[in-house]
Short mmCIF file of C-alpha atoms in Angstrom, two decimals:
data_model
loop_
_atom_site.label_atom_id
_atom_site.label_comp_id
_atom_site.label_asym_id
_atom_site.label_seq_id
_atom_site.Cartn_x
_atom_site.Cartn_y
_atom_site.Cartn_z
CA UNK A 1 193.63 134.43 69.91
CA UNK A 2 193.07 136.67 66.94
CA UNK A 3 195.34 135.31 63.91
CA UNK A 4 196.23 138.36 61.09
CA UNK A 5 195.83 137.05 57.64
CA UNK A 6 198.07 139.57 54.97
CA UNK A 7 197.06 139.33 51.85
CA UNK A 8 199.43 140.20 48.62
CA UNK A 9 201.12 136.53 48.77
CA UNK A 10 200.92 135.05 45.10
CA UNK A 11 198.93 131.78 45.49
CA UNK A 12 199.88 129.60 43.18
CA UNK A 13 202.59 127.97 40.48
CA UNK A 14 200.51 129.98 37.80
CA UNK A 15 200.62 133.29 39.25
CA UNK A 16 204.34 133.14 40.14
CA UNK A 17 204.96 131.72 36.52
CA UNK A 18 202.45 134.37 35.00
CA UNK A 19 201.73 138.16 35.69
CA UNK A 20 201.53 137.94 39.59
CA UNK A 21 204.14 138.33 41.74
CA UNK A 22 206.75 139.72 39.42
CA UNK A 23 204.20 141.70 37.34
CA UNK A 24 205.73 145.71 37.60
CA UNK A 25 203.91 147.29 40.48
CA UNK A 26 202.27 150.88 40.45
CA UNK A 27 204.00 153.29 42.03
CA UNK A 28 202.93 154.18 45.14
CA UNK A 29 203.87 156.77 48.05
CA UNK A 30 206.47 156.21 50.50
CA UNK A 31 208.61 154.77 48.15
CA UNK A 32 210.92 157.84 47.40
CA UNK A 33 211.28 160.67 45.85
CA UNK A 34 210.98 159.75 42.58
CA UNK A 35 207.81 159.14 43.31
CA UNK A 36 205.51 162.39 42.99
CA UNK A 37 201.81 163.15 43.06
CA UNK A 38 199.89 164.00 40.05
CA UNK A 39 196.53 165.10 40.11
CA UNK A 40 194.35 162.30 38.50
CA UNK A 41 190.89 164.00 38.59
CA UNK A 42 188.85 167.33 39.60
CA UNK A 43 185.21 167.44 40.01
CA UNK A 44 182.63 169.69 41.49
CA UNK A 45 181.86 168.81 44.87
CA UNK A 46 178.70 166.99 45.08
CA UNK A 47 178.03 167.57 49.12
CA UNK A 48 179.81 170.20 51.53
CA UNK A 49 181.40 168.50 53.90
CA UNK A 50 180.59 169.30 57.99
CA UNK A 51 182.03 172.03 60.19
CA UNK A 52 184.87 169.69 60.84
CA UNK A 53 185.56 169.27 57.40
CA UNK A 54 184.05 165.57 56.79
CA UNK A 55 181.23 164.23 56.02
CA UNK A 56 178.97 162.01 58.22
CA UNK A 57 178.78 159.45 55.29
CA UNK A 58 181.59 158.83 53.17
CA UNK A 59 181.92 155.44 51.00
CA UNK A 60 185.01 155.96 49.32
CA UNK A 61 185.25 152.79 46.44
CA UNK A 62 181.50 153.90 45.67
CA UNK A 63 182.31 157.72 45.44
CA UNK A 64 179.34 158.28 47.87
CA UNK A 65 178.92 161.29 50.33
CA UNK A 66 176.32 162.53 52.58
CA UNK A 67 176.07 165.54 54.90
CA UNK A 68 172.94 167.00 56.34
CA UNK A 69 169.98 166.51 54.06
CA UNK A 70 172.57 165.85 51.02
CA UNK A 71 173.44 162.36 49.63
CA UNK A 72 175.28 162.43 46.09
CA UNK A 73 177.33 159.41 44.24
CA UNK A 74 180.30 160.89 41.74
CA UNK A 75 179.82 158.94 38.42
CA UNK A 76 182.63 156.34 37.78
CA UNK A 77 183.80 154.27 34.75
CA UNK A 78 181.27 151.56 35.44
CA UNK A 79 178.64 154.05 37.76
CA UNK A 80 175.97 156.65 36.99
CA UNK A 81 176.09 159.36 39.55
CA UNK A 82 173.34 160.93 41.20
CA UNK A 83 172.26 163.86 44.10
CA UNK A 84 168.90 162.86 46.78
CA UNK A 85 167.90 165.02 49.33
CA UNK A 86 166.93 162.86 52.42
CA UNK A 87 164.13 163.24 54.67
CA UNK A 88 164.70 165.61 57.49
CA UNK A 89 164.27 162.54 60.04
CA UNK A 90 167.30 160.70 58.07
CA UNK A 91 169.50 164.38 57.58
CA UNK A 92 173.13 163.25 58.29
CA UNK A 93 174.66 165.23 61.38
CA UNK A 94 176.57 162.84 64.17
CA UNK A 95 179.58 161.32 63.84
CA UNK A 96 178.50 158.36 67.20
CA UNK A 97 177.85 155.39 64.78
CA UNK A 98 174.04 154.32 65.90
CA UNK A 99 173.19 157.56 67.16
CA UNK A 100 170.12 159.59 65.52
CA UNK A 101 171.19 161.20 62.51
CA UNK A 102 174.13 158.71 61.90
CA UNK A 103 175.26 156.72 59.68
CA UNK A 104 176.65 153.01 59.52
CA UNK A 105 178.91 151.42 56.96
CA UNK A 106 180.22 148.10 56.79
CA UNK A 107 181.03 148.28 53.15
CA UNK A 108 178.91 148.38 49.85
CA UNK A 109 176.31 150.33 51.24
CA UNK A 110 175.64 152.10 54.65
CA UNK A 111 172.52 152.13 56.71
CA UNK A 112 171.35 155.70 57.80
CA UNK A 113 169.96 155.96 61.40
CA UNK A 114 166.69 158.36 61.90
CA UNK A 115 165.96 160.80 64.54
CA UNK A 116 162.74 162.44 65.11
CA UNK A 117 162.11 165.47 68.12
CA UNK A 118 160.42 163.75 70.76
CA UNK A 119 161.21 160.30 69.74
CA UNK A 120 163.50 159.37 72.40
CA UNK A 121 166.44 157.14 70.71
CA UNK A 122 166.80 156.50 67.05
CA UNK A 123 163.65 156.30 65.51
CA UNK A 124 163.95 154.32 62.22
CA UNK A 125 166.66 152.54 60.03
CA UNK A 126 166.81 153.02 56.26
CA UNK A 127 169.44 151.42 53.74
CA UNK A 128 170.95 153.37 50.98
CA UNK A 129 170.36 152.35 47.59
CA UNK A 130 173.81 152.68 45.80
CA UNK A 131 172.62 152.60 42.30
CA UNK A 132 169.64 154.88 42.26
CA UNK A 133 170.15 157.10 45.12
CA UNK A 134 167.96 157.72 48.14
CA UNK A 135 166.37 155.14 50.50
CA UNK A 136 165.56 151.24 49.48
CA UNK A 137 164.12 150.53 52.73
CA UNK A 138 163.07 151.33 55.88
CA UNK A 139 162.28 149.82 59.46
CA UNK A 140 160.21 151.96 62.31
CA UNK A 141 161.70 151.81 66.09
CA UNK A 142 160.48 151.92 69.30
CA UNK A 143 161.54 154.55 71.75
CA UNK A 144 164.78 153.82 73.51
CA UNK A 145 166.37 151.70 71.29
CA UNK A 146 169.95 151.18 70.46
CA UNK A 147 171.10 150.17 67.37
CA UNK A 148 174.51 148.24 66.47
CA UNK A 149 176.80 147.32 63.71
CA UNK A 150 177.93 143.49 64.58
CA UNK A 151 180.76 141.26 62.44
CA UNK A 152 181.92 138.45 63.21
CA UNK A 153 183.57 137.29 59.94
CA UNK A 154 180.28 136.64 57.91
CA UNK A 155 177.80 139.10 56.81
CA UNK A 156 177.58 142.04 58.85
CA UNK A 157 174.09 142.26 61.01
CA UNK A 158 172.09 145.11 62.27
CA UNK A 159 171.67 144.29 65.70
CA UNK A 160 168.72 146.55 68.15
CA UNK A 161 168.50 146.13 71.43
CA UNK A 162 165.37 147.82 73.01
CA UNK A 163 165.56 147.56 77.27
CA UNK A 164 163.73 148.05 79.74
CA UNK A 165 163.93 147.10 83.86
CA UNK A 166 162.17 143.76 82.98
CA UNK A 167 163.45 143.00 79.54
CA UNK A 168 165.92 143.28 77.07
CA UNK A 169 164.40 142.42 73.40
CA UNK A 170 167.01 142.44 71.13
CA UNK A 171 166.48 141.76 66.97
CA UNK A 172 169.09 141.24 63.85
CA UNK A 173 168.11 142.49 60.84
CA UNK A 174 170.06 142.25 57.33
CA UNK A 175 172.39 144.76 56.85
CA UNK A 176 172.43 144.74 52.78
CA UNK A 177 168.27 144.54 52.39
CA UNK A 178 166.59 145.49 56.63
CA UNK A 179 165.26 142.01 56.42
CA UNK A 180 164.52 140.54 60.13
CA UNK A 181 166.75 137.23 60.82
CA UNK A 182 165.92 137.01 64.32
CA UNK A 183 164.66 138.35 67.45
CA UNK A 184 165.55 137.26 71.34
CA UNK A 185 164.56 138.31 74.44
CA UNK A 186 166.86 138.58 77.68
CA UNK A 187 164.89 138.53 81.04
CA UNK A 188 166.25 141.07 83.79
CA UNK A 189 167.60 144.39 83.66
CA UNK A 190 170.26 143.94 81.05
CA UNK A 191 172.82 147.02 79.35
CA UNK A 192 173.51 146.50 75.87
CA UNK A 193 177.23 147.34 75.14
CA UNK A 194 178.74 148.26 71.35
CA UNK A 195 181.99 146.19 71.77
CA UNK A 196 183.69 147.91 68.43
CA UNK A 197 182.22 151.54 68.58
CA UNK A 198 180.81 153.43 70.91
CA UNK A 199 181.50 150.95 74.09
CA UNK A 200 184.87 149.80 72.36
CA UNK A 201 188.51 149.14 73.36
CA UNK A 202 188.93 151.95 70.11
CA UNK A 203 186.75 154.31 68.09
CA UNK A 204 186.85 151.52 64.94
CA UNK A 205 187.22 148.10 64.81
CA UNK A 206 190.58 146.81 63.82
CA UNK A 207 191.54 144.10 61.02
CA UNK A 208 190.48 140.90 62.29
CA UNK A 209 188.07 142.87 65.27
CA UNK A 210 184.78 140.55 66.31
CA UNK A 211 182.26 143.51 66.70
CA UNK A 212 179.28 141.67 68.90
CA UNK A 213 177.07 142.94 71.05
CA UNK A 214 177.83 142.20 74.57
CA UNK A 215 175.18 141.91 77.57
CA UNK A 216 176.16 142.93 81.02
CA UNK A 217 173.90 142.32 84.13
CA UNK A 218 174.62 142.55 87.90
CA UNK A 219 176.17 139.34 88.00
CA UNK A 220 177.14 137.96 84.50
CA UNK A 221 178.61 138.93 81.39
CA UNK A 222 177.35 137.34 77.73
CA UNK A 223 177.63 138.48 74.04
CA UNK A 224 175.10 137.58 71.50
CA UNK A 225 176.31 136.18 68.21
CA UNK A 226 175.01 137.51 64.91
CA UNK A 227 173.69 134.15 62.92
CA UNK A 228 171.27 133.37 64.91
CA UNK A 229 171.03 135.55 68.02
CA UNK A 230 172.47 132.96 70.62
CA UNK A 231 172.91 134.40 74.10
CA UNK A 232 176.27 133.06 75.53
CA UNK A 233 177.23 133.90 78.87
CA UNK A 234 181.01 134.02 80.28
CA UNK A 235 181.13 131.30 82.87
CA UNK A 236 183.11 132.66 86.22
CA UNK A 237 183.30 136.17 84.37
CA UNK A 238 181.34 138.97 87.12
CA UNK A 239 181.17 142.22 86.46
CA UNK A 240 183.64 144.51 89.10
CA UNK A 241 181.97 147.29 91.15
CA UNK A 242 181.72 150.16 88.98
CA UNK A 243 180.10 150.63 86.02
CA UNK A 244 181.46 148.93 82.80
CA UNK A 245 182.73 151.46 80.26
CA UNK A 246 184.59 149.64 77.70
CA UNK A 247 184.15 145.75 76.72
CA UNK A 248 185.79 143.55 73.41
CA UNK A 249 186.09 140.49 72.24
CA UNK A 250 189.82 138.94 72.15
CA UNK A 251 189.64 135.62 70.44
CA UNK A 252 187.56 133.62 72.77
CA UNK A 253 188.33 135.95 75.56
CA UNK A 254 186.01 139.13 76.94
CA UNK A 255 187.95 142.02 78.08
CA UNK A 256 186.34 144.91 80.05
CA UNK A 257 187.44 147.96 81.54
CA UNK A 258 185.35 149.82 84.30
CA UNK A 259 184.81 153.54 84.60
CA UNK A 260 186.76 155.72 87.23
CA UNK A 261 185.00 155.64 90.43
CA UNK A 262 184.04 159.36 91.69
CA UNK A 263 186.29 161.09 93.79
CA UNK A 264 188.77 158.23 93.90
CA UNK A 265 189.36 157.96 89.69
CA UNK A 266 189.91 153.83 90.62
CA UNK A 267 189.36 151.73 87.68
CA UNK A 268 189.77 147.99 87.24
CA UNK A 269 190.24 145.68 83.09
CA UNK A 270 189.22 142.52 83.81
CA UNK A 271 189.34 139.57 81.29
CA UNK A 272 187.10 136.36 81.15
CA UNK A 273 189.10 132.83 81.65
CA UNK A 274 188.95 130.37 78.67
CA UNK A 275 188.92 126.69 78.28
CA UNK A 276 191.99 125.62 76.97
CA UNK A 277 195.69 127.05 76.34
CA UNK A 278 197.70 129.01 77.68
CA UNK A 279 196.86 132.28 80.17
CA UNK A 280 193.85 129.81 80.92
CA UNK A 281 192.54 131.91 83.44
CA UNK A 282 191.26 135.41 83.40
CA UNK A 283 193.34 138.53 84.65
CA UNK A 284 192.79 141.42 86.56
CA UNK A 285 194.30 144.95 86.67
CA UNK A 286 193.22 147.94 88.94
CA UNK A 287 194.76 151.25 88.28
CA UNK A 288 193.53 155.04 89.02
CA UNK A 289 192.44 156.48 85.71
CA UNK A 290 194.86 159.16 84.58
CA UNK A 291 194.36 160.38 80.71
CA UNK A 292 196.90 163.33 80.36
CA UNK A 293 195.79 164.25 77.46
CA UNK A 294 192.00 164.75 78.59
CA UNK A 295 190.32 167.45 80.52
CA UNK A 296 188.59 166.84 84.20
CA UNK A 297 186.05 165.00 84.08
CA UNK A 298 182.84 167.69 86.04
CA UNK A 299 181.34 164.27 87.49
CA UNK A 300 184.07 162.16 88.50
CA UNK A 301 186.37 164.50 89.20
CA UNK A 302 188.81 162.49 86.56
CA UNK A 303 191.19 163.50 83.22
CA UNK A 304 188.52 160.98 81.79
CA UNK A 305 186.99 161.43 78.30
CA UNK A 306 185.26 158.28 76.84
CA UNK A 307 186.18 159.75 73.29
CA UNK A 308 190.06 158.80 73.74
CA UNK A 309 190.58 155.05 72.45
CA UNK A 310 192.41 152.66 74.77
CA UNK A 311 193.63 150.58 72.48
CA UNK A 312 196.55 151.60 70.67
CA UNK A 313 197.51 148.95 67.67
CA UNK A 314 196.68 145.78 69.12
CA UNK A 315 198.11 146.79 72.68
CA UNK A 316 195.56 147.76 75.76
CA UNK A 317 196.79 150.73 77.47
CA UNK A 318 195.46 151.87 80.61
CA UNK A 319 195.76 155.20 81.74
CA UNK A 320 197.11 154.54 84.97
CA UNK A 321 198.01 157.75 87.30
CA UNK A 322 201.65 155.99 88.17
CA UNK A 323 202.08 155.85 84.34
CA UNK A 324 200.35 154.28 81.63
CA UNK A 325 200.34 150.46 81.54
CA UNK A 326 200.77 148.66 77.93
CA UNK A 327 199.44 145.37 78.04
CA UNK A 328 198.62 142.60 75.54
CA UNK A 329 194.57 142.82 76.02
CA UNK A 330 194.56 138.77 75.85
CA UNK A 331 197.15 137.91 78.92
CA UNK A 332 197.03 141.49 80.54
CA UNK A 333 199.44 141.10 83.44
CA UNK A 334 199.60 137.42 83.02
CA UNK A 335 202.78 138.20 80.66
CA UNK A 336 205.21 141.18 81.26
CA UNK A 337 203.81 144.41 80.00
CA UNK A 338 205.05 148.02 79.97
CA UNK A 339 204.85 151.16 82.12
CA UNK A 340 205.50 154.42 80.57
CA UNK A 341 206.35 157.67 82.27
CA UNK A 342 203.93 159.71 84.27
CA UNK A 343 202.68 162.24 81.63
CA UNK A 344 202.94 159.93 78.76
CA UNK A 345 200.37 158.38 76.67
CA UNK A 346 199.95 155.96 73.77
CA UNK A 347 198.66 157.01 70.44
CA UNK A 348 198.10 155.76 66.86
CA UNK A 349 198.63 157.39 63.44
CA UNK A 350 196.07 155.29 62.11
CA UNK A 351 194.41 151.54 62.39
CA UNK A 352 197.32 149.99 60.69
CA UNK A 353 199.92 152.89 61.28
CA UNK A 354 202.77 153.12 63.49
CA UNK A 355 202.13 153.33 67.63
CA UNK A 356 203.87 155.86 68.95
CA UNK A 357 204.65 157.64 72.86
CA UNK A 358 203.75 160.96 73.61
CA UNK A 359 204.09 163.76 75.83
CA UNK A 360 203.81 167.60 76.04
CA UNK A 361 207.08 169.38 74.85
CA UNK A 362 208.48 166.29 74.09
CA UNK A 363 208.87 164.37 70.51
CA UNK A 364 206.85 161.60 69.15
CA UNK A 365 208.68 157.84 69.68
CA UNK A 366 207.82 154.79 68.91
CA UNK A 367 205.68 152.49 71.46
CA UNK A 368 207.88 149.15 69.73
CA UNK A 369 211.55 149.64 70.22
CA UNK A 370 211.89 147.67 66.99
CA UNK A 371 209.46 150.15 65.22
CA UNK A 372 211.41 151.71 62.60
CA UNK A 373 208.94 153.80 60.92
CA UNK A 374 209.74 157.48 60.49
CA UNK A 375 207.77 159.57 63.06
CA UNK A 376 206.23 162.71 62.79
CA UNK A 377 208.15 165.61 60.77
CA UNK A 378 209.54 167.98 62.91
CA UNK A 379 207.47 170.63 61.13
CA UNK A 380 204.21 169.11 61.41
CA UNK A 381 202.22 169.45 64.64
CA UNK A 382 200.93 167.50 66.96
CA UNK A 383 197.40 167.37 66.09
CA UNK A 384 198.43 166.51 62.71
CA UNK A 385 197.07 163.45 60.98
CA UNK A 386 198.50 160.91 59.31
CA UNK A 387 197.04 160.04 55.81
CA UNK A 388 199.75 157.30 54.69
CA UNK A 389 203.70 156.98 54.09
CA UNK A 390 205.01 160.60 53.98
CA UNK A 391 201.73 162.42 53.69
CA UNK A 392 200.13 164.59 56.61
CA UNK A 393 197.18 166.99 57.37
CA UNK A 394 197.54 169.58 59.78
CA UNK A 395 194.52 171.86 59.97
CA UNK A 396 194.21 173.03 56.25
CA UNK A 397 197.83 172.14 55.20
CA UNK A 398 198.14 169.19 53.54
CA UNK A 399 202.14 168.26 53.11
CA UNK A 400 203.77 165.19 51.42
CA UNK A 401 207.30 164.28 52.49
CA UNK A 402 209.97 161.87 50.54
CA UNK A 403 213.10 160.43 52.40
CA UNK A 404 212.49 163.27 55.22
CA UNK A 405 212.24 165.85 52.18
CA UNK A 406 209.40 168.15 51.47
CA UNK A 407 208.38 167.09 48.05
CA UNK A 408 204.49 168.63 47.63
CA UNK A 409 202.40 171.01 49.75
CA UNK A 410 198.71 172.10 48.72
CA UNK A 411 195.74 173.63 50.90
CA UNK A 412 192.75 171.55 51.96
CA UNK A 413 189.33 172.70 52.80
CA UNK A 414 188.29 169.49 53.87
CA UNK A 415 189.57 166.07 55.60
CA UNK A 416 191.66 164.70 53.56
CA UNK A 417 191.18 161.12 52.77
CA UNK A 418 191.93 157.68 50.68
CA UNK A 419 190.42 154.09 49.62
CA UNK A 420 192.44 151.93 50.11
CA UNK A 421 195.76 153.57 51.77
CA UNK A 422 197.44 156.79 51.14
CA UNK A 423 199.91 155.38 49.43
CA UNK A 424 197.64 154.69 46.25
CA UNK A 425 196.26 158.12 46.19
CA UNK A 426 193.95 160.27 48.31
CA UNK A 427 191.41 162.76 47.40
CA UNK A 428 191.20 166.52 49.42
CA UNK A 429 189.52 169.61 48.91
CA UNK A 430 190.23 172.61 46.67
CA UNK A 431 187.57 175.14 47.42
CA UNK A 432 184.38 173.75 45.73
CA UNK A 433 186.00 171.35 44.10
CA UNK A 434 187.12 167.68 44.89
CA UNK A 435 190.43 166.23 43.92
CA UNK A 436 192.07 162.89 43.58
CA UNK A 437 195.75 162.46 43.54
CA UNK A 438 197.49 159.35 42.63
CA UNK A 439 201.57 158.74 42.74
CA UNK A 440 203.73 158.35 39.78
CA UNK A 441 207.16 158.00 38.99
CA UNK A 442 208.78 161.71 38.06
CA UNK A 443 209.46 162.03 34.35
#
């Protein structure tokens, strides 16, 4: 099972001794209301971002955005910045990681996916060059391809899979430089799932997430690791009638959830058995797919919507009609889980924010009884998004609370965002201009 490492433990005898662990600490958000924001810096806005107020690429420790044919790096202490204008086949536009016109980022660069009219599939990859600006490389696909981000705790790997109903050919190329590492080739009709992404448990891989691609045929189930493109297949793991619509990777266990059926909305999560310890053997759980929050399905029939992540935190929930069921994704039903109420549904302020239960015309709660994190002001809505401790966007307002007290308010016309948590300091929009706002202690 996946083990969380925090980090922000001193180490050693020296650091305690030293500057470490009882150096003074910035101040940061969320710590009260002595606290307060002060703007820190206000620049022109190198790229406007999309109709939905981000941008398609946004690298936030390298001050990089992109939107549309625009790329631009902000110049830092130890940076020179600088504006490209990309080639209309590598013009940033969808927010599906892998899709034509996207944009991939594991960190310290990003890899820009082409698109071309007529070109079915992404068409090309191309890394950004952080330093200078534009493109430092570029690989040509063939038609129908898909193209994945895969992690398994070394170096991140490109990862295309290009299918047909003979053969799957899949390749791994370097993320940081588009070098080839490896190429294999699966016989048989094979689908190609992203298992952090698009085909994920979430939207976004969680800390500690292993982001491989996973194979599913008509009668076995395999992932393909990124060092060296091994094919390993799930022994007594068969995929259920239906179609497969989400799929991870729980420690050394494969979870997989199946689309509703049409007409009937019946859906089944099935997990692979593993060789030793305990829950040994894999777990299924049928249920009749149910999102409340989602519209009907034209298809199906179902309140289905692929967009909606089923994991919440590190809890599986499945959108069963009798009420949601909260499982742990690794034992499922093998351990006791959770129903919630008919109308209810599970949702997350953030990847490593506080789970909470909702419903229409009723308050947020927490999913964890023990979960003592304040919830949602009362005068935020619903749709509001949590940025870090105290501070929430909803639509254009941007509002910063202290102890349950209003302590700042200003207008964003964009997403607003930060590096490394909210509680350091976040950056929004101020017409044309960009601003970054970092807590200090009031005067």
């Amino acid at each position: 099972m996946r083990r969380l490492i925090r980090g922000g433990v001193c180490a050693g005898l020296v650091a305690v001794l030293g500057t470490g662990c009882f150096a003074p600490q910035p101040p940061r958000f969320g710590e009260g209301a002595d606290v307060v924001p002060e703007e820190a810096e206000r620049v022109d806005m190198p790229v406007r971002p999309g109709s939905d107020g981000d941008w398609t690429l946004r690298l936030g420790t390298l001050r990089i955005y992109g939107e549309g044919a625009r790329l631009a790096r902000l110049a830092g202490e130890q940076s020179k910045g600088w504006q490209a204008t990309l080639p209309a086949e590598f013009a940033l536009s969808s927010r599906e990681p892998g899709a034509p016109h996207s944009a991939l980022d594991a960190g310290g660069t990003a890899v820009l996916v082409g698109g071309r009219e007529g070109h079915m599939g992404p068409s090309a990859l191309a890394g950004v060059d952080p330093e200078h600006g534009g493109l430092s490389w570029r690989h040509e696909l063939p038609p129908s391809t898909r193209v994945f981000l895969a992690q398994d705790g070394s170096s991140p790997t490109l990862v295309t899979s290009t299918c047909t109903a003979r053969s799957c050919v899949l390749t791994g190329w370097e993320y940081w430089n588009g070098q080839r590492r490896w190429t294999r080739t699966v016989p048989g009709p094979v689908r190609v799932l992203d298992s952090c992404r698009t085909d994920g448990l979430g939207r976004e891989p969680r800390p500690g997430d292993l982001c491989l691609p996973h194979l599913v045929t008509a009668d076995r189930v395999g992932f393909v690791s990124v060092e060296a493109g091994q094919v390993s297949w799930n022994k007594g793991l068969r995929p259920s009638s239906g179609t497969v619509d989400r799929i991870t990777q729980d420690g050394d266990r494969t979870v997989m959830v199946t689309a509703p059926a049409k007409g009937t909305c019946r859906a089944a999560a099935l997990a692979s058995g593993v060789d030793s310890g305990e829950g040994d053997r894999g777990w299924r759980q049928e249920f009749v797919w149910d999102q409340p929050q989602a519209q009907r399905d034209p298809v199906t029939g179902c309140r289905w919507d692929r967009r909606l992540p089923l994991a919440v935190g590190y809890s599986l929930v499945l959108p069963d009609k009798a009420g949601a069921l909260v499982v742990q994704p690794y034992f499922g039903p093998l351990r006791p889980f959770r129903r919630l109420a008919p109308g209810e549904y599970a949702v997350s302020y953030g990847p490593w924010q506080q789970e909470v239960i909702r419903a229409a015309g009723r308050p947020d709660r927490p999913l964890s009884p023990t979960d003592t994190a304040r919830l949602r002001p009362t005068d935020v809505g619903p749709r509001a998004r949590w940025i870090g401790p105290g501070l929430w966007q909803d639509g254009r307002r941007l509002t910063l609370f202290a102890q349950g007290q209003k302590l700042w308010e200003a207008t964003s016309d964009c997403r607003a965002h930060s590096a490394y948590g909210a509680e350091t300091g976040f950056t929004y929009c101020d017409g044309d201009e960009l601003v970054r706002v970092r807590p200090v202690l009031k005067d």
